[in-house]
């Protein structure tokens, strides 16, 4: 009785086969209905995310945020949508019409596609693919394609520059992201997300906290949010690759970015925080949906917190951070996790968790030591005396023609 | 006409159509975008061949990395303010003839092979294909040697392309 | 019913279209795109043979993985070469890069 969604699905399927439809067609129609329900739910949730973003940023910046339209400004996002819809729809001259119009669709569609594999409850899952983790990486990769299409099709130097920088950033951060994603795959012995959630007897954030941190940081960089938002640096290249987009096309980019942030939060919750796990979820599966969203919004809050607390990174700092710090760290972590996992074949879960946690803490401490040494060397190099050009009194007199 | 056949025919038509557009589009960036559509079509073909791992690997490697590399290379090697002219060189009709001849030759030769009309066998039960592939790629009496050699090849390509494209200041 | 012949003809057609692209196009990056089409046709072929003839052996899939590695390596080096050539000669049209021609 705890799973209304599957009950409704079975009832509809019986209804349709009762009408004489073949089994395959009934399944197909149910799948299409499921897709429509899921997509609608997510897009409506997106509207709530717009409101949440503005309220939370306001509180971080010690102000109130929208509070005029409706109680606590709840109607504000609807006003924003109406504003975007009635704006003039411009296609810049010389832009490639078809690509220009398709690019925002790519940005939003790939984000919606990610939700097909996220398990909401033990019995509620879009598609139980056994390569779900790779599927997530694949849809993220197609998202970067939308960015480059948008940048090129706008026929605008700044949009193209912004697109290049964005894609360089996204591609650089995919490498540590995939390596960090391998760690829950390693611990759960499977690439399917339902199997990973099933294998989280202790949540994986206790077994591999460093992997969770690396995945979170690299995902924020993939999103293009601060502190990695060089691509839409408002004060520098004026909104980067979506500079020429107005109205609802811009709305699609913006909504896509927020929904991507929520998707990333749901992924972190699934991979590291136990997904739909929680008390009483075996008897009442629908509670799993509630637990997943609570955890996802917790991580979403952390992502917003990071956004409004850190200054923006420069492009060379950002790329150096990925290639010189995160990738070696993720590789070392993967190797150590694999070695320890094999070494502790028959250990009890408690010993396993403690040893892995100890290894993570040790690795963090070692990294901090390496960074301190490096910082000391760098500080000494910057602080050494350099010759500075100054003029003496005699030079000055000679310059103005005196004795 | 089973559903499988219809899906395969649609996929094949889309992929081959996109491939024709790749080799005949005037603007290079349009070529690259048609290539991406063709690669998607090939990914769907892999899904039809019951190889889901290769579907996602195709999208990640080809569409997520190689296509983006090509678009970057196209944009970095464009000559500004110039008419690109015809994209084909002088002997293009010879190439067309050769392609048709090759296709005809391949089709005829394959049709005389006795295994040409093999029907779809069932996949072995209970075998997790992804796991089996993983085990095969690292087990000493399977394919660990080609796997390691491929890794060294990728390392050589990585270092080589950095060295080749290095700007001597 | 879809037999092996469908996939083989499809792969052969893709290969020949790729070959036309390699032989007939002037721009070097367009030639590389033709090569990518040919490599994709090869992978389709390998996986079709695996699925229809020996689905119980994993050799077909391992072969396909090797082809992916080779394709990725070749694209990376090829594009690095084109960028380097463009810097020196300001062109990537294949018939203008003819210093070694007699």
PDB file of C-alpha atoms in Angstrom, chain A residues 96 99 152, chain B residues 21-22 24-34 74 84, chain C residues 25 33:
ATOM      1  CA  UNK A  96      22.761  30.700 -38.063  1.00  0.00           C
ATOM      2  CA  UNK A  99      21.488  26.257 -34.677  1.00  0.00           C
ATOM      3  CA  UNK A 152      29.019  30.024 -32.410  1.00  0.00           C
TER       4      UNK A 152
ATOM      5  CA  UNK B  21      25.440  15.884 -45.476  1.00  0.00           C
ATOM      6  CA  UNK B  22      28.792  15.694 -43.643  1.00  0.00           C
ATOM      7  CA  UNK B  24      28.760  17.580 -48.936  1.00  0.00           C
ATOM      8  CA  UNK B  25      27.970  20.554 -46.715  1.00  0.00           C
ATOM      9  CA  UNK B  26      29.566  23.838 -47.758  1.00  0.00           C
ATOM     10  CA  UNK B  27      30.206  25.267 -44.320  1.00  0.00           C
ATOM     11  CA  UNK B  28      32.577  23.262 -42.152  1.00  0.00           C
ATOM     12  CA  UNK B  29      30.718  23.927 -38.923  1.00  0.00           C
ATOM     13  CA  UNK B  30      27.541  22.570 -40.511  1.00  0.00           C
ATOM     14  CA  UNK B  31      29.560  19.503 -41.475  1.00  0.00           C
ATOM     15  CA  UNK B  32      30.632  19.069 -37.875  1.00  0.00           C
ATOM     16  CA  UNK B  33      27.046  19.332 -36.627  1.00  0.00           C
ATOM     17  CA  UNK B  34      25.831  16.778 -39.183  1.00  0.00           C
ATOM     18  CA  UNK B  74      37.595  24.315 -37.243  1.00  0.00           C
ATOM     19  CA  UNK B  84      35.638  29.099 -48.763  1.00  0.00           C
TER      20      UNK B  84
ATOM     21  CA  UNK C  25      37.298  17.130 -49.706  1.00  0.00           C
ATOM     22  CA  UNK C  33      35.581  13.833 -40.407  1.00  0.00           C
TER      23      UNK C  33
END
